[in-house]
Every structure is written in structure tokens, then in C-alpha cells.
C-alpha positions as a LaTeX table, in Angstrom:
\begin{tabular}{lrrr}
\hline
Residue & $x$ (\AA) & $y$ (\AA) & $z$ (\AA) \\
\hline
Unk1 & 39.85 & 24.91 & $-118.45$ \\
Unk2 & 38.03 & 21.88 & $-117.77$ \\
Unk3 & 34.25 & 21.88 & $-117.22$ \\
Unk4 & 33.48 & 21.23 & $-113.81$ \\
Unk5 & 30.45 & 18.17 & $-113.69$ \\
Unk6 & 27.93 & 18.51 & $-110.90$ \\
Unk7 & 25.81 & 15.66 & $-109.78$ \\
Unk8 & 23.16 & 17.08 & $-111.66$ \\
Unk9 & 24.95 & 16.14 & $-114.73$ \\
Unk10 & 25.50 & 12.63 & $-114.37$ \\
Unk11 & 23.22 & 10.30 & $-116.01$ \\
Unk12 & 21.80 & 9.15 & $-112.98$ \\
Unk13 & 19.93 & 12.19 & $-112.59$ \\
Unk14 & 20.16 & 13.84 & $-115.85$ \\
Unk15 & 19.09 & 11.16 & $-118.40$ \\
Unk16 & 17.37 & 8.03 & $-116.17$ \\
Unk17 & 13.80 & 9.65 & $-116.17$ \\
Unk18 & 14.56 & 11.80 & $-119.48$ \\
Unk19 & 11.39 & 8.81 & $-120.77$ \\
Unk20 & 9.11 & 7.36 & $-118.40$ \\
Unk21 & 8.32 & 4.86 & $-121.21$ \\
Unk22 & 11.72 & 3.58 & $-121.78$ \\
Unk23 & 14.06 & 1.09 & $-119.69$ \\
Unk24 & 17.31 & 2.72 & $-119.02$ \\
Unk25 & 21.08 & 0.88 & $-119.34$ \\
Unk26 & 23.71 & 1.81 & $-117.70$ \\
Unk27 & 27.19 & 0.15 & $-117.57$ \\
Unk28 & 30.25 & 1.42 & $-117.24$ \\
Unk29 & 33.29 & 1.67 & $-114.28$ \\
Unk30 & 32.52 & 3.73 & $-111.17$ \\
Unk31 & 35.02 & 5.98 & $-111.35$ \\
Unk32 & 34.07 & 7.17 & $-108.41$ \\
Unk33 & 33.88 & 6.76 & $-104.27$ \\
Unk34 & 30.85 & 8.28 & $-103.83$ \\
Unk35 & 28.08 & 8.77 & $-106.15$ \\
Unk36 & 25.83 & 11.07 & $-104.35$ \\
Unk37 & 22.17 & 10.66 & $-102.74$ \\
Unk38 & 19.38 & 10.93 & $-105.39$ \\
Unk39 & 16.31 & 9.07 & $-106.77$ \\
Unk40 & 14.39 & 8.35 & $-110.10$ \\
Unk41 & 10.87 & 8.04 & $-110.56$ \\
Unk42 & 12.17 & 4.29 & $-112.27$ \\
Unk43 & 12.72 & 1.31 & $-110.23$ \\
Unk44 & 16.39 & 0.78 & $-110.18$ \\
Unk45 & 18.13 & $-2.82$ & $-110.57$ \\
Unk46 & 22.36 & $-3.02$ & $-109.71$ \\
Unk47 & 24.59 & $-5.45$ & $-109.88$ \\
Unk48 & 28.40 & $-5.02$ & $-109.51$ \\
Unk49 & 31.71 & $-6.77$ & $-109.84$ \\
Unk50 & 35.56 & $-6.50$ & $-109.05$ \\
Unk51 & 34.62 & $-5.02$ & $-105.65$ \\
Unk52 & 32.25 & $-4.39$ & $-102.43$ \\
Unk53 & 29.88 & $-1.96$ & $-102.96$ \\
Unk54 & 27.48 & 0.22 & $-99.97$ \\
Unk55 & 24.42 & 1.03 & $-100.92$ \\
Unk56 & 23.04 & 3.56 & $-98.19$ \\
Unk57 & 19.09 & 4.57 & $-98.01$ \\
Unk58 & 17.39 & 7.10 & $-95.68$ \\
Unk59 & 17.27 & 3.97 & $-93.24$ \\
Unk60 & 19.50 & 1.90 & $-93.90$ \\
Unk61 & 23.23 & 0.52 & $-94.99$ \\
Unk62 & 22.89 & $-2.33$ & $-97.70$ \\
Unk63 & 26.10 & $-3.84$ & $-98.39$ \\
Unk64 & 26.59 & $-5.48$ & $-101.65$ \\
Unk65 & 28.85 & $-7.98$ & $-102.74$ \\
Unk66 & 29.54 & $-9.94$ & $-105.72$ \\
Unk67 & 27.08 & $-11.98$ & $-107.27$ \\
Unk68 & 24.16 & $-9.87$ & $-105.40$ \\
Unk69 & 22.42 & $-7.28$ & $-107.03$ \\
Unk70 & 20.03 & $-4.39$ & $-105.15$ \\
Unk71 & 16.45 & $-3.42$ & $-106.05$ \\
Unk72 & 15.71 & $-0.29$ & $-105.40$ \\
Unk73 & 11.77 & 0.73 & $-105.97$ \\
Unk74 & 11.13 & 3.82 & $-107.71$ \\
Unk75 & 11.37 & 7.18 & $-104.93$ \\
Unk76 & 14.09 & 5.69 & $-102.86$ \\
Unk77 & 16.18 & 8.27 & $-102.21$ \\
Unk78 & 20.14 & 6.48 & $-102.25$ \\
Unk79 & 23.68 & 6.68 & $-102.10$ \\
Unk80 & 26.43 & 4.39 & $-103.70$ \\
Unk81 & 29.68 & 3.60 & $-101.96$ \\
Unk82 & 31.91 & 1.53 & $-103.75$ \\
Unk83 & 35.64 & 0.64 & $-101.86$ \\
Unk84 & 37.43 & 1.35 & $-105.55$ \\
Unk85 & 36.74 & 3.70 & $-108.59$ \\
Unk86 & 37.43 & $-0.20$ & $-110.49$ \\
Unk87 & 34.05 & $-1.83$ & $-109.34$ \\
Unk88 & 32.43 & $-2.40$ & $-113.02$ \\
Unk89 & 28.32 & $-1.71$ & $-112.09$ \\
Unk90 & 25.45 & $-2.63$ & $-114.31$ \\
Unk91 & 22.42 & $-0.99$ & $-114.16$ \\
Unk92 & 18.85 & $-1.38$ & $-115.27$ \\
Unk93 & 15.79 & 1.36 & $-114.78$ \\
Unk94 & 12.73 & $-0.06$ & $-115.20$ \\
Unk95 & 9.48 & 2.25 & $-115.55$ \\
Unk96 & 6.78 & 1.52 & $-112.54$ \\
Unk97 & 3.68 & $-0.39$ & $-113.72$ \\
Unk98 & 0.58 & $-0.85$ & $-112.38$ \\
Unk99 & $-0.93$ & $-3.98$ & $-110.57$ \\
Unk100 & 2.65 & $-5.11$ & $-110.20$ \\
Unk101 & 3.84 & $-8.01$ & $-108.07$ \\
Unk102 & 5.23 & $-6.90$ & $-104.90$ \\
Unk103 & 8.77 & $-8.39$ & $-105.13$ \\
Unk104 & 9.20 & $-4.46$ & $-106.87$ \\
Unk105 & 7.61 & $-2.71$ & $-103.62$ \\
Unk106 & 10.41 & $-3.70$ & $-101.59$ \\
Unk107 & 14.22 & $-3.10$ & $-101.38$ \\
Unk108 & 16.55 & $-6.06$ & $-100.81$ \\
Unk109 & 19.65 & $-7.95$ & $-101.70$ \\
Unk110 & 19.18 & $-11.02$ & $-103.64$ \\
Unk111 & 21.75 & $-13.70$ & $-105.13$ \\
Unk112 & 22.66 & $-13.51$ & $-108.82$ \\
Unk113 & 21.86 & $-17.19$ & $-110.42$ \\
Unk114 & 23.64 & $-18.15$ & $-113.93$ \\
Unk115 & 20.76 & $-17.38$ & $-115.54$ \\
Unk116 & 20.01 & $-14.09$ & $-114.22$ \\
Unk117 & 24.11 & $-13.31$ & $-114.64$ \\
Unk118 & 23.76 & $-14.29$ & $-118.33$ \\
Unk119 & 20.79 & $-12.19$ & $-119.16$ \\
Unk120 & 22.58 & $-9.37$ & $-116.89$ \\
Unk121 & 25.98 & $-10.28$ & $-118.87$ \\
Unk122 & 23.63 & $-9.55$ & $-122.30$ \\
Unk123 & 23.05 & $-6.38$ & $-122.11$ \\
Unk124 & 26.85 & $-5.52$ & $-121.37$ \\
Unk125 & 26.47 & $-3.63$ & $-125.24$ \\
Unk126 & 23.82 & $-1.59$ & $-124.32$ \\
Unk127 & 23.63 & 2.12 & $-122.94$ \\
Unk128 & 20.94 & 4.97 & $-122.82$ \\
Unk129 & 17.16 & 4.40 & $-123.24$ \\
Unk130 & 15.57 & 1.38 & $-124.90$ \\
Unk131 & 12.68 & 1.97 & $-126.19$ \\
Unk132 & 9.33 & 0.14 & $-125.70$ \\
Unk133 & 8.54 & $-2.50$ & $-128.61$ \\
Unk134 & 12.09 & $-2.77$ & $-129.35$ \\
Unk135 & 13.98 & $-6.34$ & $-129.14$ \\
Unk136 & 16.27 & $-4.60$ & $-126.56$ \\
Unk137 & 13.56 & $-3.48$ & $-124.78$ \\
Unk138 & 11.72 & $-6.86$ & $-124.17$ \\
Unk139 & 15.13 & $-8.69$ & $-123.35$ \\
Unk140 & 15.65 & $-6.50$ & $-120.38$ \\
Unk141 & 11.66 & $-6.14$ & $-119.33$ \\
Unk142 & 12.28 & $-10.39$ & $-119.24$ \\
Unk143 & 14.97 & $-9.67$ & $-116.66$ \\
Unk144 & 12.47 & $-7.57$ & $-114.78$ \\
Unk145 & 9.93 & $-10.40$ & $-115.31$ \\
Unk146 & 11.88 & $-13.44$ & $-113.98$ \\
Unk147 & 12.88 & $-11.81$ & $-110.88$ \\
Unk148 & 9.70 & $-12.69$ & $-108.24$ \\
Unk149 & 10.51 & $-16.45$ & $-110.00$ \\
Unk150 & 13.74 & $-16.94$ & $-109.05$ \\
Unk151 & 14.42 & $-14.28$ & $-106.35$ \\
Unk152 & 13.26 & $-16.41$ & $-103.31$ \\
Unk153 & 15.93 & $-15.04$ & $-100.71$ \\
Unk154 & 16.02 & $-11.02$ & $-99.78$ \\
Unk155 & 19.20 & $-11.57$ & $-98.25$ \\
Unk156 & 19.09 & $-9.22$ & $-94.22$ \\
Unk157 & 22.53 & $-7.82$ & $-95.93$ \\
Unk158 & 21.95 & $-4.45$ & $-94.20$ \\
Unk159 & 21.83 & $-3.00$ & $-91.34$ \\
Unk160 & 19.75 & 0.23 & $-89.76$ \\
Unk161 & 21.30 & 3.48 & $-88.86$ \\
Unk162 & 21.58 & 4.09 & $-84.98$ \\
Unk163 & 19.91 & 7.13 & $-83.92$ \\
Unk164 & 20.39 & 7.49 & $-79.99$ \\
Unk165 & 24.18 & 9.14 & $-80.10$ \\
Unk166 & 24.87 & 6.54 & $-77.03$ \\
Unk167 & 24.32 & 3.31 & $-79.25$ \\
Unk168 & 25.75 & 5.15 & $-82.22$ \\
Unk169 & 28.98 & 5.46 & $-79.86$ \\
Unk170 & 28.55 & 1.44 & $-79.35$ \\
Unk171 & 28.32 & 0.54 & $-82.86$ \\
Unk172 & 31.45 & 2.20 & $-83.56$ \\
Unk173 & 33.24 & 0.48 & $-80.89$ \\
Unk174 & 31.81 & $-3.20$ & $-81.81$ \\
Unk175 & 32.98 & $-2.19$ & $-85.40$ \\
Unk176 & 36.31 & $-1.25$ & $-84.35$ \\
Unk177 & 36.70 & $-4.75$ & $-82.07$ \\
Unk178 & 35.04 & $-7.45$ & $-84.43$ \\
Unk179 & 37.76 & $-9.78$ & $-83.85$ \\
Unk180 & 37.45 & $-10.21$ & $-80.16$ \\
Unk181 & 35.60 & $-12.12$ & $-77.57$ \\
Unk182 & 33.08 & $-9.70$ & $-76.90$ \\
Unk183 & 30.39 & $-10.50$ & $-74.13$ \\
Unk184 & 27.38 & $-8.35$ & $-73.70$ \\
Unk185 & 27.68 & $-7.98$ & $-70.03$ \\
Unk186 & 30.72 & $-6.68$ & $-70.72$ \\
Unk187 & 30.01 & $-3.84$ & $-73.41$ \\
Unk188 & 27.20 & $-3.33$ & $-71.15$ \\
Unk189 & 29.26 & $-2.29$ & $-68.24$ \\
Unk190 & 31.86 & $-0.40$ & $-70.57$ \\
Unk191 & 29.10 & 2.11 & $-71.59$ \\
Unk192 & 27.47 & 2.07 & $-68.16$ \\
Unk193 & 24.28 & 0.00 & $-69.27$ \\
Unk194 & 22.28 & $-2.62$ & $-67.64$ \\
Unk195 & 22.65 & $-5.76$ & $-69.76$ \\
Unk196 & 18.63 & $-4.84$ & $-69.62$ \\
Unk197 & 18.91 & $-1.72$ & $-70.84$ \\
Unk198 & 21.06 & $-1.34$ & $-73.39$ \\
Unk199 & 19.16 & $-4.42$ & $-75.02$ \\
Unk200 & 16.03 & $-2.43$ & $-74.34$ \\
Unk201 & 17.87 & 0.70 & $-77.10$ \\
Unk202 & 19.08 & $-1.91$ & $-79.19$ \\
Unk203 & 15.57 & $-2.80$ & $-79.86$ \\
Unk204 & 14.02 & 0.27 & $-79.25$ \\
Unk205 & 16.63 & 2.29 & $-81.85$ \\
Unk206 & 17.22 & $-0.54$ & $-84.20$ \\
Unk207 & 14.63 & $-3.16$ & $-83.90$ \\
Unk208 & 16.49 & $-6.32$ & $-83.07$ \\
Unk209 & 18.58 & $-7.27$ & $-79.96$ \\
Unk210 & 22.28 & $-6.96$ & $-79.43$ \\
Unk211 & 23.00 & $-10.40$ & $-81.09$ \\
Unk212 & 20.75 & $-9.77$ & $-84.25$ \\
Unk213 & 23.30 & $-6.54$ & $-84.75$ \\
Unk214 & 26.24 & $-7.91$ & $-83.70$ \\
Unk215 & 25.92 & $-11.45$ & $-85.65$ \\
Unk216 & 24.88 & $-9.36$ & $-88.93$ \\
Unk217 & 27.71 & $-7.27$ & $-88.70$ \\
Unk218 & 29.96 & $-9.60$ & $-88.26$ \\
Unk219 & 28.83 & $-11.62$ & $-91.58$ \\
Unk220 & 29.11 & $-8.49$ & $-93.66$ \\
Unk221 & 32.63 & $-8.37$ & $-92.63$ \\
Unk222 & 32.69 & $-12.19$ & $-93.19$ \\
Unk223 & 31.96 & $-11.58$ & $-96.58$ \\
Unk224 & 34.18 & $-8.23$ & $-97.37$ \\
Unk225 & 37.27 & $-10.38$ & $-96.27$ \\
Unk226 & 36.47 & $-13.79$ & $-98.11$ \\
Unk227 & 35.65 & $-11.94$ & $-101.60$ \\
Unk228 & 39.02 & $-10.41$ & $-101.04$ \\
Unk229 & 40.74 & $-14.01$ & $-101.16$ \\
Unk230 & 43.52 & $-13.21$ & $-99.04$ \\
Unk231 & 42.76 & $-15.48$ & $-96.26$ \\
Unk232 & 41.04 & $-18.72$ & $-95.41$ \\
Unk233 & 37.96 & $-19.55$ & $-93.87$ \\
Unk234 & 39.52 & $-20.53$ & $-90.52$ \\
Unk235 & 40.92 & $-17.31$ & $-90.57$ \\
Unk236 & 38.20 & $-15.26$ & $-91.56$ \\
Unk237 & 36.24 & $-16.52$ & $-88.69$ \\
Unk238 & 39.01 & $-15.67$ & $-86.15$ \\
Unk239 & 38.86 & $-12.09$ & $-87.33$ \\
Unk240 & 35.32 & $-11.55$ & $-86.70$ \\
Unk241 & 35.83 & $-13.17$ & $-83.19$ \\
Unk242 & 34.82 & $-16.76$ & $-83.74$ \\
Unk243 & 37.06 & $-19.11$ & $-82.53$ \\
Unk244 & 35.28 & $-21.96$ & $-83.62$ \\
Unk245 & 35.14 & $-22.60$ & $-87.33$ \\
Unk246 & 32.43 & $-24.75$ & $-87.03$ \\
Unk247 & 30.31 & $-22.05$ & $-84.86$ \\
Unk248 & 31.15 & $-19.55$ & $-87.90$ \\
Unk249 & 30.23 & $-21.77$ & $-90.70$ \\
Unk250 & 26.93 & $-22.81$ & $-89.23$ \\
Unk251 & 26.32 & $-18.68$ & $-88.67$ \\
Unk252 & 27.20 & $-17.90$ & $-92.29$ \\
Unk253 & 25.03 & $-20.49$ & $-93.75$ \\
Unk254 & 21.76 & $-19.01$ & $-91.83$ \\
Unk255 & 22.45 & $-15.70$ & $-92.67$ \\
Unk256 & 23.29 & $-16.87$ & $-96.58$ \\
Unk257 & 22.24 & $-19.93$ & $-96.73$ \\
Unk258 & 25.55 & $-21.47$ & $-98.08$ \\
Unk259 & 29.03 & $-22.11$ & $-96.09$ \\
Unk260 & 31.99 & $-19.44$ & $-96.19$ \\
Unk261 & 33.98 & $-21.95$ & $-98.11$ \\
Unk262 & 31.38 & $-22.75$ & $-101.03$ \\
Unk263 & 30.93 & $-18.84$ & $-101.24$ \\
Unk264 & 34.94 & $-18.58$ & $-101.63$ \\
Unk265 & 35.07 & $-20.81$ & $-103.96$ \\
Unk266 & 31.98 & $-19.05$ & $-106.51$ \\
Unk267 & 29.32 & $-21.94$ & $-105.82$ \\
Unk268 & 25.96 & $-20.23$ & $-106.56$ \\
Unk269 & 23.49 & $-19.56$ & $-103.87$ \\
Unk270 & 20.16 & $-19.71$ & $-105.82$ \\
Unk271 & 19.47 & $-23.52$ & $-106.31$ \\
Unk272 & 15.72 & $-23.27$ & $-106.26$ \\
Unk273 & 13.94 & $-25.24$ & $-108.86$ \\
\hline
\end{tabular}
């Protein structure tokens, strides 16, 4: 019979904190939907391919696409939802120093540049711990070092969790009905709100207003549909209930900072000198 492995086996909680001292590489498929809520006492650095991953925190849902990676500081405790056991994901664990900069106090989504991705791409033959002093070891603590340099953009690719059971009721409808017209007076008077009200809990529960919410979740969905490559732009927009292209292109680009169509088409985001 076949051993059964617990979470408590896999390496993200058996082996990442095995030495404070070292960095710890990790690459390898999924293989899995859900890789269960934990933490490390190392800062954790992700970056995926072939797929969309979720990233979910006590607070919040980070959604990660390609060419992003996460940073998660050291304590966070974190799930990982991937939509296929195929996404490949690449992980670095760097110990916690002290007098640090503060990019590493903070969680966030950033864009991968081509130097970051070749660096990243590097390591792809490495696994385990690398140990301080070691030529491994100071390639990837460069990775770590570059990042407040050319990591200008924490991306708002997340969004919080409701916790009033009315607006977690809402949410679920607006995610169910992205792709039509909807007007706020009119989910308003669905749920039996005021238009003043029910702003009032969307700040009060989540801390930003009805359109913040709604214009973030529509970009995440944005994104999941264009990194599938299945449709265009023009439709893309129409199924997250924009039925101007225009008014959805100029959206994308000040959530992303680039248009849907050079993010179809691979263009990198990160062109900061």
C-alpha cells in the first residue's frame, strides 16, 4: 500500500525552514489544486507559468497571472490555488535580514521584466537549500537584491474577503453577472439597499466603494480570459460588461498600466529605466 503524504510532509513545510541560513529552491509542477494554508519563517518569492494561479492570505485573494510573481514576507500564513495540476511554479525562500528595505515588509504582485525572468529562468537546475557563501547562493540573494530596483508597480491584483454575509451574498452575484450592464442603483434595489448604504458596507467591509470592487474584479477576469487566448480583446471586454472597447482598454491600462492587446500579445510591463 501506498504511503499516504500529509501536508506536513511536503517541502513547503517540511524542508523550507529545515536552515534559517540557507535560501531555499523550489521548482517543480503543481500537481496539485490546492496546496494547503501554511507559513515559513523565510520570505517567500513565486512565480508561475502555463496557468492562473490564486494566492489566498488571511485577508485577502491575490490572483496571479503569468509574468507576475508574489512576495510573500516571512509569517504570512497562505494558500495556493492553481486552475491546473500543469502550472510549472518557481520558488525562492529567502532568510529575513535585518535593516532590510521595505519592498520585503509588504505583500504584492509585481511584473516579471526579462531580466528578472532570466535570473528566475537560472535557477530552473536548482532544488533544496543553497547554502550561504556558495555561487548558487549569491545568484539567487542578487534576485532578492534587484527587486526594490526594478519592482516599481505592486500591482492592486487582489481583492479583500467580504465579511458582512449580506455583501458576501452581493459579491457572489456581481461574480456570477460580470458580463452585464450592471448599475448600482440597480443591485442596490435587488438586495434592498439604499444606493447610500450599501456603498456605506462596501467601504465599511472592504475599504473601497462599489466601483473600486467591481472595476478590480472585472480586470482579474480581464486577464484570466486574455492569457487563455481564446478570444479577442473586443470580446474580452464584452464579457466583463464593457461595451465599449475603448472604455475597457483605457480601464486595463490604469489598473496595469499597459493595454489588453499589448498584454495578449507578451509585451513586458516593466519599462522603467
Amino acid at each position: 500500500m501506498d504511503a499516504i503524504i500529509t501536508p506536513e510532509d511536503k517541502y513547503y513545510i517540511k524542508d523550507v525552514d529545515k536552515d534559517i541560513k540557507s535560501i531555499y529552491c523550489h521548482h517543480d509542477l503543481m500537481g496539485e489544486l490546492l496546496i494547503p494554508t501554511h507559513r515559513h519563517k523565510k520570505a517567500q518569492m513565486l512565480y508561475t507559468e502555463g496557468g492562473i494561479v490564486h494566492v489566498t492570505t488571511e485577508t485577502k485573494t491575490y490572483f496571479l497571472p503569468a509574468r507576475h510573481f508574489i512576495w510573500l514576507p516571512a509569517g504570512i500564513a497562505h494558500s495556493i490555488h492553481p486552475n491546473s495540476t500543469e502550472v510549472i511554479m518557481r520558488n525562492l525562500y529567502f532568510p529575513v535580514n535585518s535593516k532590510e528595505d521595505l519592498f520585503y515588509e509588504n505583500e504584492g504582485i509585481y511584473p516579471v521584466n526579462d531580466l528578472l525572468l532570466q535570473m528566475m529562468l537560472f535557477t530552473n537546475r536548482w532544488n533544496g537549500n543553497l547554502k550561504p557563501g556558495g555561487r548558487n547562493f549569491i545568484i539567487a540573494n542578487a534576485i532578492k537584491a534587484i527587486l526594490p530596483e526594478v519592482c516599481f508597480t505592486n500591482l492592486p491584483l487582489s481583492l479583500p474577503f467580504p465579511k458582512d454575509k449580506r455583501l458576501t451574498n452581493i459579491v457572489a452575484w456581481l461574480d456570477a453577472n460580470l458580463g452585464e450592464t450592471i448599475l448600482f442603483f440597480d443591485l442596490a434595489k435587488r438586495f434592498g439597499f439604499s444606493e447610500r448604504s450599501l456603498n456605506r458596507l462596501f467601504q465599511k467591509d472592504l475599504g473601497m466603494s462599489f466601483i473600486q470592487y467591481f472595476t478590480i474584479r472585472r480586470i482579474l477576469k480581464a486577464i484570466e480570459l486574455l492569457l487563455e487566448k481564446k478570444v479577442p480583446v473586443s470580446e474580452v471586454a464584452q464579457a466583463v460588461g464593457y461595451s465599449s472597447v475603448t472604455t475597457f482598454s483605457n480601464t486595463f491600462f490604469k489598473v496595469l498600466g499597459q493595454r489588453p492587446s499589448d498584454y495578449l500579445n507578451g509585451k513586458e510591463i516593466l519599462k522603467k529605466g
